[in-house]
PDB file of C-alpha atoms and ligand atoms in Angstrom:
ATOM      1  CA  MET O   1      -9.559 -19.831  88.908  1.00 98.00           C
ATOM      2  CA  GLY O   2      -7.891 -23.450  89.935  1.00 98.00           C
ATOM      3  CA  VAL O   3      -5.117 -22.712  92.348  1.00 98.00           C
ATOM      4  CA  LEU O   4      -1.812 -24.977  91.539  1.00 97.00           C
ATOM      5  CA  ASN O   5       1.537 -24.050  94.394  1.00 93.00           C
ATOM      6  CA  VAL O   6       4.561 -24.905  92.474  1.00 92.00           C
ATOM      7  CA  THR O   7       6.146 -24.923  95.962  1.00 83.00           C
ATOM      8  CA  PRO O   8       7.491 -26.066  98.475  1.00 76.00           C
ATOM      9  CA  ASP O   9       5.818 -24.294 101.373  1.00 64.00           C
ATOM     10  CA  SER O  10       2.348 -23.208 100.682  1.00 60.00           C
ATOM     11  CA  PHE O  11       0.471 -23.597 104.251  1.00 60.00           C
ATOM     12  CA  SER O  12      -2.651 -26.432 102.065  1.00 64.00           C
ATOM     13  CA  ASP O  13      -0.814 -28.388  99.620  1.00 67.00           C
ATOM     14  CA  GLY O  14       2.594 -26.936  99.292  1.00 62.00           C
ATOM     15  CA  GLY O  15       5.318 -29.244  98.470  1.00 63.00           C
ATOM     16  CA  ARG O  16       2.832 -31.838  96.443  1.00 65.00           C
ATOM     17  CA  PHE O  17       3.346 -30.244  93.370  1.00 61.00           C
ATOM     18  CA  LEU O  18       6.666 -29.681  92.648  1.00 61.00           C
ATOM     19  CA  ASP O  19       7.268 -32.118  90.077  1.00 82.00           C
ATOM     20  CA  ARG O  20       6.639 -30.328  87.630  1.00 87.00           C
ATOM     21  CA  ASN O  21       4.881 -33.560  85.769  1.00 90.00           C
ATOM     22  CA  ALA O  22       2.427 -33.438  88.747  1.00 92.00           C
ATOM     23  CA  ALA O  23       1.393 -30.240  88.662  1.00 94.00           C
ATOM     24  CA  ILE O  24       0.576 -30.382  84.907  1.00 95.00           C
ATOM     25  CA  ALA O  25      -1.012 -33.749  86.101  1.00 96.00           C
ATOM     26  CA  HIS O  26      -2.400 -31.612  88.759  1.00 97.00           C
ATOM     27  CA  ALA O  27      -3.892 -28.348  85.942  1.00 98.00           C
ATOM     28  CA  ARG O  28      -5.295 -30.823  83.596  1.00 98.00           C
ATOM     29  CA  ARG O  29      -7.661 -32.435  85.930  1.00 98.00           C
ATOM     30  CA  MET O  30      -8.065 -28.719  87.528  1.00 98.00           C
ATOM     31  CA  LEU O  31      -9.764 -28.314  83.872  1.00 98.00           C
ATOM     32  CA  ASP O  32     -11.433 -31.085  83.594  1.00 98.00           C
ATOM     33  CA  GLU O  33     -13.598 -30.471  86.714  1.00 98.00           C
ATOM     34  CA  GLY O  34     -14.324 -27.384  85.923  1.00 98.00           C
ATOM     35  CA  ALA O  35     -11.733 -25.627  86.347  1.00 98.00           C
ATOM     36  CA  ASP O  36     -11.743 -21.947  83.181  1.00 98.00           C
ATOM     37  CA  ILE O  37      -8.116 -20.516  84.423  1.00 98.00           C
ATOM     38  CA  ILE O  38      -5.557 -21.923  86.046  1.00 98.00           C
ATOM     39  CA  ASP O  39      -3.873 -19.532  88.949  1.00 98.00           C
ATOM     40  CA  ILE O  40       0.322 -20.675  88.639  1.00 97.00           C
ATOM     41  CA  GLY O  41       2.512 -19.790  92.088  1.00 96.00           C
ATOM     42  CA  GLY O  42       5.350 -20.196  92.925  1.00 94.00           C
ATOM     43  CA  GLU O  43       6.447 -18.085  95.755  1.00 91.00           C
ATOM     44  CA  SER O  44       4.192 -19.157  98.615  1.00 83.00           C
ATOM     45  CA  SER O  45       2.437 -16.324  99.933  1.00 74.00           C
ATOM     46  CA  ARG O  46       0.910 -17.190 102.990  1.00 72.00           C
ATOM     47  CA  PRO O  47       1.748 -15.179 106.762  1.00 67.00           C
ATOM     48  CA  GLY O  48       4.919 -16.256 107.813  1.00 68.00           C
ATOM     49  CA  ALA O  49       6.108 -17.168 104.080  1.00 72.00           C
ATOM     50  CA  ASP O  50      10.089 -16.386 103.334  1.00 73.00           C
ATOM     51  CA  PRO O  51      10.207 -14.929  99.588  1.00 80.00           C
ATOM     52  CA  VAL O  52      12.171 -17.533  97.312  1.00 90.00           C
ATOM     53  CA  PRO O  53      14.931 -15.579  94.451  1.00 92.00           C
ATOM     54  CA  GLU O  54      13.869 -14.596  90.872  1.00 95.00           C
ATOM     55  CA  ASN O  55      15.945 -17.732  89.537  1.00 94.00           C
ATOM     56  CA  ILE O  56      13.463 -19.945  91.661  1.00 93.00           C
ATOM     57  CA  GLU O  57      10.437 -18.383  90.536  1.00 95.00           C
ATOM     58  CA  LEU O  58      10.964 -18.941  86.846  1.00 96.00           C
ATOM     59  CA  GLU O  59      12.458 -22.100  86.915  1.00 93.00           C
ATOM     60  CA  ARG O  60       9.704 -23.572  88.682  1.00 94.00           C
ATOM     61  CA  ILE O  61       6.630 -21.360  86.705  1.00 96.00           C
ATOM     62  CA  LEU O  62       8.096 -22.010  82.922  1.00 96.00           C
ATOM     63  CA  PRO O  63       7.870 -25.215  82.789  1.00 95.00           C
ATOM     64  CA  VAL O  64       3.972 -25.705  83.615  1.00 96.00           C
ATOM     65  CA  LEU O  65       3.152 -22.558  81.846  1.00 97.00           C
ATOM     66  CA  LYS O  66       4.696 -23.549  78.803  1.00 96.00           C
ATOM     67  CA  LYS O  67       3.299 -27.273  79.169  1.00 96.00           C
ATOM     68  CA  LEU O  68      -0.544 -25.121  79.706  1.00 97.00           C
ATOM     69  CA  ALA O  69      -0.161 -23.089  76.538  1.00 90.00           C
ATOM     70  CA  ASP O  70      -3.638 -23.890  75.422  1.00 94.00           C
ATOM     71  CA  VAL O  71      -5.814 -23.288  78.183  1.00 97.00           C
ATOM     72  CA  PRO O  72      -5.772 -19.419  80.950  1.00 98.00           C
ATOM     73  CA  VAL O  73      -3.127 -19.452  83.175  1.00 98.00           C
ATOM     74  CA  SER O  74      -3.160 -16.567  85.310  1.00 98.00           C
ATOM     75  CA  ILE O  75       1.141 -15.988  86.691  1.00 98.00           C
ATOM     76  CA  ASP O  76       0.161 -15.354  90.658  1.00 97.00           C
ATOM     77  CA  THR O  77       3.876 -13.203  91.089  1.00 97.00           C
ATOM     78  CA  ARG O  78       4.785  -9.977  92.796  1.00 96.00           C
ATOM     79  CA  ARG O  79       7.776  -9.573  90.806  1.00 97.00           C
ATOM     80  CA  PRO O  80       8.284  -6.946  87.202  1.00 98.00           C
ATOM     81  CA  SER O  81      10.535  -9.568  85.383  1.00 97.00           C
ATOM     82  CA  VAL O  82       8.686 -12.414  86.332  1.00 98.00           C
ATOM     83  CA  MET O  83       5.722 -11.050  84.578  1.00 98.00           C
ATOM     84  CA  ARG O  84       7.702 -10.181  81.020  1.00 98.00           C
ATOM     85  CA  GLU O  85       8.723 -13.690  80.967  1.00 98.00           C
ATOM     86  CA  ALA O  86       5.665 -15.403  82.137  1.00 98.00           C
ATOM     87  CA  ILE O  87       3.485 -13.005  79.898  1.00 98.00           C
ATOM     88  CA  ALA O  88       6.611 -13.545  77.446  1.00 98.00           C
ATOM     89  CA  ALA O  89       5.093 -17.833  77.218  1.00 97.00           C
ATOM     90  CA  GLY O  90       1.725 -16.821  77.528  1.00 97.00           C
ATOM     91  CA  ALA O  91       0.175 -15.578  79.924  1.00 98.00           C
ATOM     92  CA  SER O  92      -3.242 -15.041  79.858  1.00 98.00           C
ATOM     93  CA  MET O  93      -3.279 -12.284  83.797  1.00 98.00           C
ATOM     94  CA  ILE O  94      -1.163 -11.709  86.147  1.00 98.00           C
ATOM     95  CA  ASN O  95      -2.428 -12.572  89.800  1.00 98.00           C
ATOM     96  CA  ASP O  96      -0.322  -9.822  91.797  1.00 98.00           C
ATOM     97  CA  ILE O  97      -1.046 -10.037  95.633  1.00 97.00           C
ATOM     98  CA  GLU O  98       0.017  -6.091  95.107  1.00 97.00           C
ATOM     99  CA  ALA O  99      -2.273  -4.683  93.331  1.00 98.00           C
ATOM    100  CA  LEU O 100       1.084  -4.137  90.507  1.00 98.00           C
ATOM    101  CA  ALA O 101       2.711  -1.763  93.682  1.00 97.00           C
ATOM    102  CA  ALA O 102       6.311  -2.948  92.624  1.00 97.00           C
ATOM    103  CA  PRO O 103       8.350  -0.628  90.733  1.00 98.00           C
ATOM    104  CA  GLY O 104       7.492  -1.751  86.554  1.00 98.00           C
ATOM    105  CA  ALA O 105       5.325  -4.153  87.012  1.00 98.00           C
ATOM    106  CA  LEU O 106       2.289  -1.601  85.173  1.00 98.00           C
ATOM    107  CA  GLU O 107       4.840  -0.203  82.609  1.00 98.00           C
ATOM    108  CA  ALA O 108       5.496  -5.441  81.983  1.00 98.00           C
ATOM    109  CA  VAL O 109       2.203  -5.373  81.516  1.00 98.00           C
ATOM    110  CA  ALA O 110       0.710  -2.992  79.949  1.00 98.00           C
ATOM    111  CA  GLY O 111       2.762  -3.782  77.248  1.00 89.00           C
ATOM    112  CA  SER O 112       0.514  -6.677  76.731  1.00 97.00           C
ATOM    113  CA  ASP O 113      -2.900  -7.413  76.227  1.00 97.00           C
ATOM    114  CA  CYS O 114      -2.725  -9.118  79.125  1.00 98.00           C
ATOM    115  CA  ALA O 115      -5.225  -9.894  82.389  1.00 98.00           C
ATOM    116  CA  VAL O 116      -5.056  -7.908  85.537  1.00 98.00           C
ATOM    117  CA  CYS O 117      -6.334  -9.234  89.449  1.00 98.00           C
ATOM    118  CA  LEU O 118      -5.519  -6.480  91.655  1.00 98.00           C
ATOM    119  CA  MET O 119      -5.600  -7.695  95.109  1.00 98.00           C
ATOM    120  CA  HIS O 120      -5.955  -5.814  97.893  1.00 98.00           C
ATOM    121  CA  LYS O 121      -3.379  -6.119 101.173  1.00 97.00           C
ATOM    122  CA  LYS O 122      -2.352  -4.641 104.514  1.00 95.00           C
ATOM    123  CA  GLY O 123       1.694  -5.402 105.311  1.00 89.00           C
ATOM    124  CA  ASP O 124       3.830  -8.253 103.829  1.00 86.00           C
ATOM    125  CA  PRO O 125       3.788 -11.790 104.473  1.00 82.00           C
ATOM    126  CA  ALA O 126       6.190 -12.709 106.941  1.00 81.00           C
ATOM    127  CA  THR O 127       3.387 -10.078 110.104  1.00 86.00           C
ATOM    128  CA  MET O 128       0.953  -8.755 108.499  1.00 84.00           C
ATOM    129  CA  GLN O 129      -2.411 -11.065 110.504  1.00 86.00           C
ATOM    130  CA  GLN O 130      -0.181  -9.697 113.414  1.00 88.00           C
ATOM    131  CA  ASP O 131      -2.374  -7.642 114.613  1.00 89.00           C
ATOM    132  CA  PRO O 132      -4.025  -6.184 111.220  1.00 92.00           C
ATOM    133  CA  ARG O 133      -6.733  -2.385 111.897  1.00 93.00           C
ATOM    134  CA  TYR O 134      -8.416  -0.877 110.174  1.00 96.00           C
ATOM    135  CA  GLY O 135     -10.724   2.672 110.758  1.00 95.00           C
ATOM    136  CA  GLU O 136     -13.258   1.226 108.319  1.00 97.00           C
ATOM    137  CA  VAL O 137     -12.419  -1.962 106.192  1.00 98.00           C
ATOM    138  CA  VAL O 138     -14.476  -1.509 103.598  1.00 98.00           C
ATOM    139  CA  ALA O 139     -14.025   1.776 102.645  1.00 98.00           C
ATOM    140  CA  GLU O 140     -10.314   1.371 102.722  1.00 98.00           C
ATOM    141  CA  VAL O 141      -9.535  -0.971 100.665  1.00 98.00           C
ATOM    142  CA  ARG O 142     -12.192  -0.062  98.378  1.00 98.00           C
ATOM    143  CA  GLY O 143     -10.620   3.300  98.667  1.00 98.00           C
ATOM    144  CA  PHE O 144      -7.387   1.396  97.179  1.00 98.00           C
ATOM    145  CA  LEU O 145      -8.454  -1.218  93.947  1.00 98.00           C
ATOM    146  CA  SER O 146      -9.890   2.237  92.808  1.00 98.00           C
ATOM    147  CA  SER O 147      -7.040   3.540  93.097  1.00 98.00           C
ATOM    148  CA  ARG O 148      -4.977   1.185  92.071  1.00 98.00           C
ATOM    149  CA  ILE O 149      -7.567   0.948  88.463  1.00 98.00           C
ATOM    150  CA  ALA O 150      -7.593   4.265  87.900  1.00 98.00           C
ATOM    151  CA  ALA O 151      -3.176   4.214  87.896  1.00 98.00           C
ATOM    152  CA  CYS O 152      -3.317   0.910  85.190  1.00 98.00           C
ATOM    153  CA  GLU O 153      -5.904   2.939  83.560  1.00 98.00           C
ATOM    154  CA  LYS O 154      -3.196   6.262  83.877  1.00 98.00           C
ATOM    155  CA  ALA O 155      -0.342   2.879  82.292  1.00 98.00           C
ATOM    156  CA  GLY O 156      -2.685   1.717  79.610  1.00 98.00           C
ATOM    157  CA  ILE O 157      -3.861  -0.748  80.806  1.00 98.00           C
ATOM    158  CA  GLN O 158      -7.776  -0.836  80.183  1.00 98.00           C
ATOM    159  CA  ARG O 159     -10.739  -1.827  82.157  1.00 98.00           C
ATOM    160  CA  ASP O 160     -11.806  -4.636  80.578  1.00 98.00           C
ATOM    161  CA  ARG O 161      -7.996  -6.109  81.202  1.00 98.00           C
ATOM    162  CA  ILE O 162      -8.392  -5.088  85.000  1.00 98.00           C
ATOM    163  CA  ALA O 163     -10.367  -7.581  88.026  1.00 99.00           C
ATOM    164  CA  ILE O 164     -10.294  -6.645  92.054  1.00 99.00           C
ATOM    165  CA  ASP O 165      -9.984  -9.295  95.231  1.00 98.00           C
ATOM    166  CA  PRO O 166     -10.094  -7.593  98.656  1.00 98.00           C
ATOM    167  CA  GLY O 167      -7.469 -10.547  99.284  1.00 98.00           C
ATOM    168  CA  PHE O 168      -8.879 -12.638 102.519  1.00 98.00           C
ATOM    169  CA  GLY O 169      -6.921 -13.084 104.952  1.00 96.00           C
ATOM    170  CA  PHE O 170      -4.119 -10.359 103.868  1.00 96.00           C
ATOM    171  CA  GLY O 171      -3.972  -8.578 106.933  1.00 96.00           C
ATOM    172  CA  LYS O 172      -7.358  -8.843 108.377  1.00 97.00           C
ATOM    173  CA  THR O 173      -8.825 -10.459 111.402  1.00 97.00           C
ATOM    174  CA  VAL O 174     -11.427 -13.573 110.435  1.00 98.00           C
ATOM    175  CA  GLU O 175     -13.912  -9.878 111.574  1.00 98.00           C
ATOM    176  CA  HIS O 176     -12.923  -7.903 108.533  1.00 98.00           C
ATOM    177  CA  ASN O 177     -13.054 -11.032 106.442  1.00 98.00           C
ATOM    178  CA  LEU O 178     -16.383 -11.621 107.086  1.00 98.00           C
ATOM    179  CA  THR O 179     -17.683  -8.305 106.563  1.00 98.00           C
ATOM    180  CA  LEU O 180     -15.260  -7.893 103.581  1.00 98.00           C
ATOM    181  CA  LEU O 181     -17.692 -11.113 102.123  1.00 98.00           C
ATOM    182  CA  LYS O 182     -20.749  -9.718 103.934  1.00 98.00           C
ATOM    183  CA  ARG O 183     -20.822  -6.727 101.950  1.00 98.00           C
ATOM    184  CA  LEU O 184     -18.223  -7.571  98.561  1.00 98.00           C
ATOM    185  CA  PRO O 185     -21.441  -5.739  96.959  1.00 98.00           C
ATOM    186  CA  GLU O 186     -19.970  -2.687  97.266  1.00 98.00           C
ATOM    187  CA  LEU O 187     -16.810  -4.015  95.639  1.00 98.00           C
ATOM    188  CA  ALA O 188     -18.599  -5.499  92.764  1.00 98.00           C
ATOM    189  CA  ALA O 189     -20.063  -1.227  92.038  1.00 98.00           C
ATOM    190  CA  LEU O 190     -16.157  -0.561  91.005  1.00 98.00           C
ATOM    191  CA  GLY O 191     -17.821  -1.782  88.366  1.00 98.00           C
ATOM    192  CA  VAL O 192     -14.568  -4.759  87.559  1.00 98.00           C
ATOM    193  CA  PRO O 193     -15.241  -8.620  87.818  1.00 98.00           C
ATOM    194  CA  VAL O 194     -14.177  -9.061  92.033  1.00 99.00           C
ATOM    195  CA  ALA O 195     -12.576 -11.924  92.187  1.00 99.00           C
ATOM    196  CA  ALA O 196     -13.180 -14.246  95.505  1.00 99.00           C
ATOM    197  CA  GLY O 197     -10.224 -16.652  97.271  1.00 98.00           C
ATOM    198  CA  TRP O 198     -11.922 -18.208 101.073  1.00 98.00           C
ATOM    199  CA  SER O 199     -10.358 -21.659  99.464  1.00 98.00           C
ATOM    200  CA  ARG O 200      -9.238 -23.481 103.290  1.00 98.00           C
ATOM    201  CA  LYS O 201      -8.363 -19.869 104.786  1.00 97.00           C
ATOM    202  CA  SER O 202      -7.732 -19.912 108.559  1.00 96.00           C
ATOM    203  CA  SER O 203     -10.215 -17.507 109.165  1.00 98.00           C
ATOM    204  CA  LEU O 204     -11.913 -20.810 108.158  1.00 98.00           C
ATOM    205  CA  GLY O 205     -10.697 -21.911 110.505  1.00 98.00           C
ATOM    206  CA  SER O 206     -11.214 -20.146 112.696  1.00 98.00           C
ATOM    207  CA  ILE O 207     -14.557 -20.522 112.206  1.00 98.00           C
ATOM    208  CA  THR O 208     -15.617 -23.814 112.262  1.00 98.00           C
ATOM    209  CA  GLY O 209     -12.252 -25.188 114.039  1.00 98.00           C
ATOM    210  CA  ARG O 210     -11.124 -27.680 110.922  1.00 98.00           C
ATOM    211  CA  PRO O 211      -7.580 -27.847 110.128  1.00 98.00           C
ATOM    212  CA  VAL O 212      -7.344 -27.148 106.939  1.00 97.00           C
ATOM    213  CA  ALA O 213      -7.709 -30.699 105.465  1.00 98.00           C
ATOM    214  CA  GLU O 214     -10.715 -30.431 106.649  1.00 98.00           C
ATOM    215  CA  ARG O 215     -11.325 -26.612 105.710  1.00 98.00           C
ATOM    216  CA  LEU O 216     -13.949 -28.729 102.019  1.00 98.00           C
ATOM    217  CA  ALA O 217     -17.211 -27.100 103.237  1.00 98.00           C
ATOM    218  CA  GLY O 218     -16.569 -24.609 104.726  1.00 98.00           C
ATOM    219  CA  SER O 219     -14.781 -23.715 101.623  1.00 99.00           C
ATOM    220  CA  LEU O 220     -17.579 -23.914  99.572  1.00 99.00           C
ATOM    221  CA  ALA O 221     -19.844 -22.589 102.236  1.00 99.00           C
ATOM    222  CA  ALA O 222     -17.822 -19.229 101.413  1.00 99.00           C
ATOM    223  CA  ALA O 223     -17.313 -19.702  97.576  1.00 99.00           C
ATOM    224  CA  LEU O 224     -22.252 -19.561  97.463  1.00 98.00           C
ATOM    225  CA  LEU O 225     -21.529 -16.808  99.274  1.00 98.00           C
ATOM    226  CA  ALA O 226     -18.950 -14.680  97.681  1.00 98.00           C
ATOM    227  CA  LEU O 227     -21.019 -15.790  94.160  1.00 98.00           C
ATOM    228  CA  GLN O 228     -24.125 -13.908  95.867  1.00 98.00           C
ATOM    229  CA  GLY O 229     -22.227 -11.071  97.046  1.00 98.00           C
ATOM    230  CA  GLY O 230     -21.510 -10.197  92.888  1.00 98.00           C
ATOM    231  CA  ALA O 231     -17.682 -12.762  93.080  1.00 98.00           C
ATOM    232  CA  THR O 232     -17.913 -13.951  89.117  1.00 98.00           C
ATOM    233  CA  ILE O 233     -13.451 -14.707  90.327  1.00 98.00           C
ATOM    234  CA  LEU O 234     -13.184 -17.655  92.761  1.00 99.00           C
ATOM    235  CA  ARG O 235      -9.908 -19.102  93.694  1.00 98.00           C
ATOM    236  CA  VAL O 236     -10.441 -22.313  94.811  1.00 98.00           C
ATOM    237  CA  HIS O 237      -8.491 -26.052  95.412  1.00 98.00           C
ATOM    238  CA  ASP O 238     -11.141 -28.348  94.538  1.00 98.00           C
ATOM    239  CA  VAL O 239     -12.702 -27.074  91.679  1.00 99.00           C
ATOM    240  CA  LYS O 240     -14.913 -29.502  91.245  1.00 98.00           C
ATOM    241  CA  GLU O 241     -17.744 -29.246  94.246  1.00 99.00           C
ATOM    242  CA  THR O 242     -17.272 -25.658  94.452  1.00 99.00           C
ATOM    243  CA  ARG O 243     -18.088 -25.796  90.290  1.00 98.00           C
ATOM    244  CA  ASP O 244     -21.328 -28.207  91.924  1.00 98.00           C
ATOM    245  CA  VAL O 245     -21.771 -24.544  94.163  1.00 98.00           C
ATOM    246  CA  VAL O 246     -22.036 -22.511  91.424  1.00 98.00           C
ATOM    247  CA  ALA O 247     -24.340 -25.093  88.852  1.00 98.00           C
ATOM    248  CA  VAL O 248     -26.518 -24.726  92.046  1.00 98.00           C
ATOM    249  CA  TRP O 249     -26.137 -20.550  92.894  1.00 98.00           C
ATOM    250  CA  GLN O 250     -27.061 -20.505  88.817  1.00 98.00           C
ATOM    251  CA  ALA O 251     -29.612 -22.113  88.662  1.00 98.00           C
ATOM    252  CA  TRP O 252     -31.824 -20.652  91.922  1.00 98.00           C
ATOM    253  CA  ARG O 253     -31.293 -17.641  90.563  1.00 96.00           C
ATOM    254  CA  ARG O 254     -32.732 -17.950  87.166  1.00 94.00           C
TER     255      ARG O 254
HETATM  256  C1  LIG Z   1      -5.349 -15.018  96.885  1.00 67.60           C
HETATM  257  C2  LIG Z   1      -4.400 -15.194  96.087  1.00 67.60           C
HETATM  258  C3  LIG Z   1      -3.221 -16.641  97.956  1.00 67.60           C
HETATM  259  C4  LIG Z   1      -6.243 -14.754  96.805  1.00 67.60           C
HETATM  260  C5  LIG Z   1      -5.512 -13.404  94.742  1.00 67.60           C
HETATM  261  C6  LIG Z   1      -3.994 -18.936  99.487  1.00 67.60           C
HETATM  262  C7  LIG Z   1      -1.902 -15.637  95.857  1.00 67.60           C
HETATM  263  C8  LIG Z   1      -2.632 -17.932 100.015  1.00 67.60           C
HETATM  264  N1  LIG Z   1      -4.891 -15.530  98.344  1.00 67.60           N
HETATM  265  N2  LIG Z   1      -4.791 -14.829  94.823  1.00 67.60           N
HETATM  266  N3  LIG Z   1      -3.266 -15.774  97.081  1.00 67.60           N
HETATM  267  N4  LIG Z   1      -6.527 -13.742  96.038  1.00 67.60           N
HETATM  268  N5  LIG Z   1      -5.932 -12.889  93.474  1.00 67.60           N
HETATM  269  O1  LIG Z   1      -4.963 -19.369 100.924  1.00 67.60           O
HETATM  270  O2  LIG Z   1      -7.367 -14.837  97.927  1.00 67.60           O
HETATM  271  O3  LIG Z   1      -4.328 -19.117  98.712  1.00 67.60           O
HETATM  272  S1  LIG Z   1      -2.319 -17.143  98.181  1.00 67.60           S
END
């Protein structure tokens, strides 16, 4: 899954693809490099980010989505109204960092054949990295994702439309992220595809001491560990390089 931020303030590529044509060109390039899904986001969910009004989110997302009608597109949004519009415009997946918790979100996806990625986060983007605490992080994340899968199924979103994601960096310390990465098989045991997003994240900065522009090697190491832990969707900025990681891992596994 290649990341396409159509926002002025995302932490690693904010502002670069606000121009519509640049965004579409970047999506095409990621597809050429081997991306299977393009994840379009019109609202930054980085720690401390401000929310954007719905009409702005839609103005950012819809023109790009419509130009990518021929490929699987995921829409990164928390808003049921945006989900509905995106699904009507051809989105294949809703990637929701709130796991369809907003009132009306389950219904927005249920009345379609669209897939959903349910992500765990603790707290809100503005404050979630201020001293996050868990009793047992894996049990809490697993319990949450399991209950969201159940809520989806109850709402009529069949299991084969659901993926889950521990939400690395969303209300989690480096230790929490590493524990979740180490014990990813316990999430995979829930029986739906697991997505993982470590690409360029601040935990990699903490571990390597590198700024965001120099986190490719760290991102690839984390991608490999996620694959080995059972992730089947990797949400990344650097598609070409991650494809090589996947190829080496698949060759080794065979
Ligand atoms: C993730 C995500 C972000 C992630 C899923 C960033 C929207 C922050 N991270 N969605 N979104 N998983 N499913 O660093 O880890 O790209 S935004």
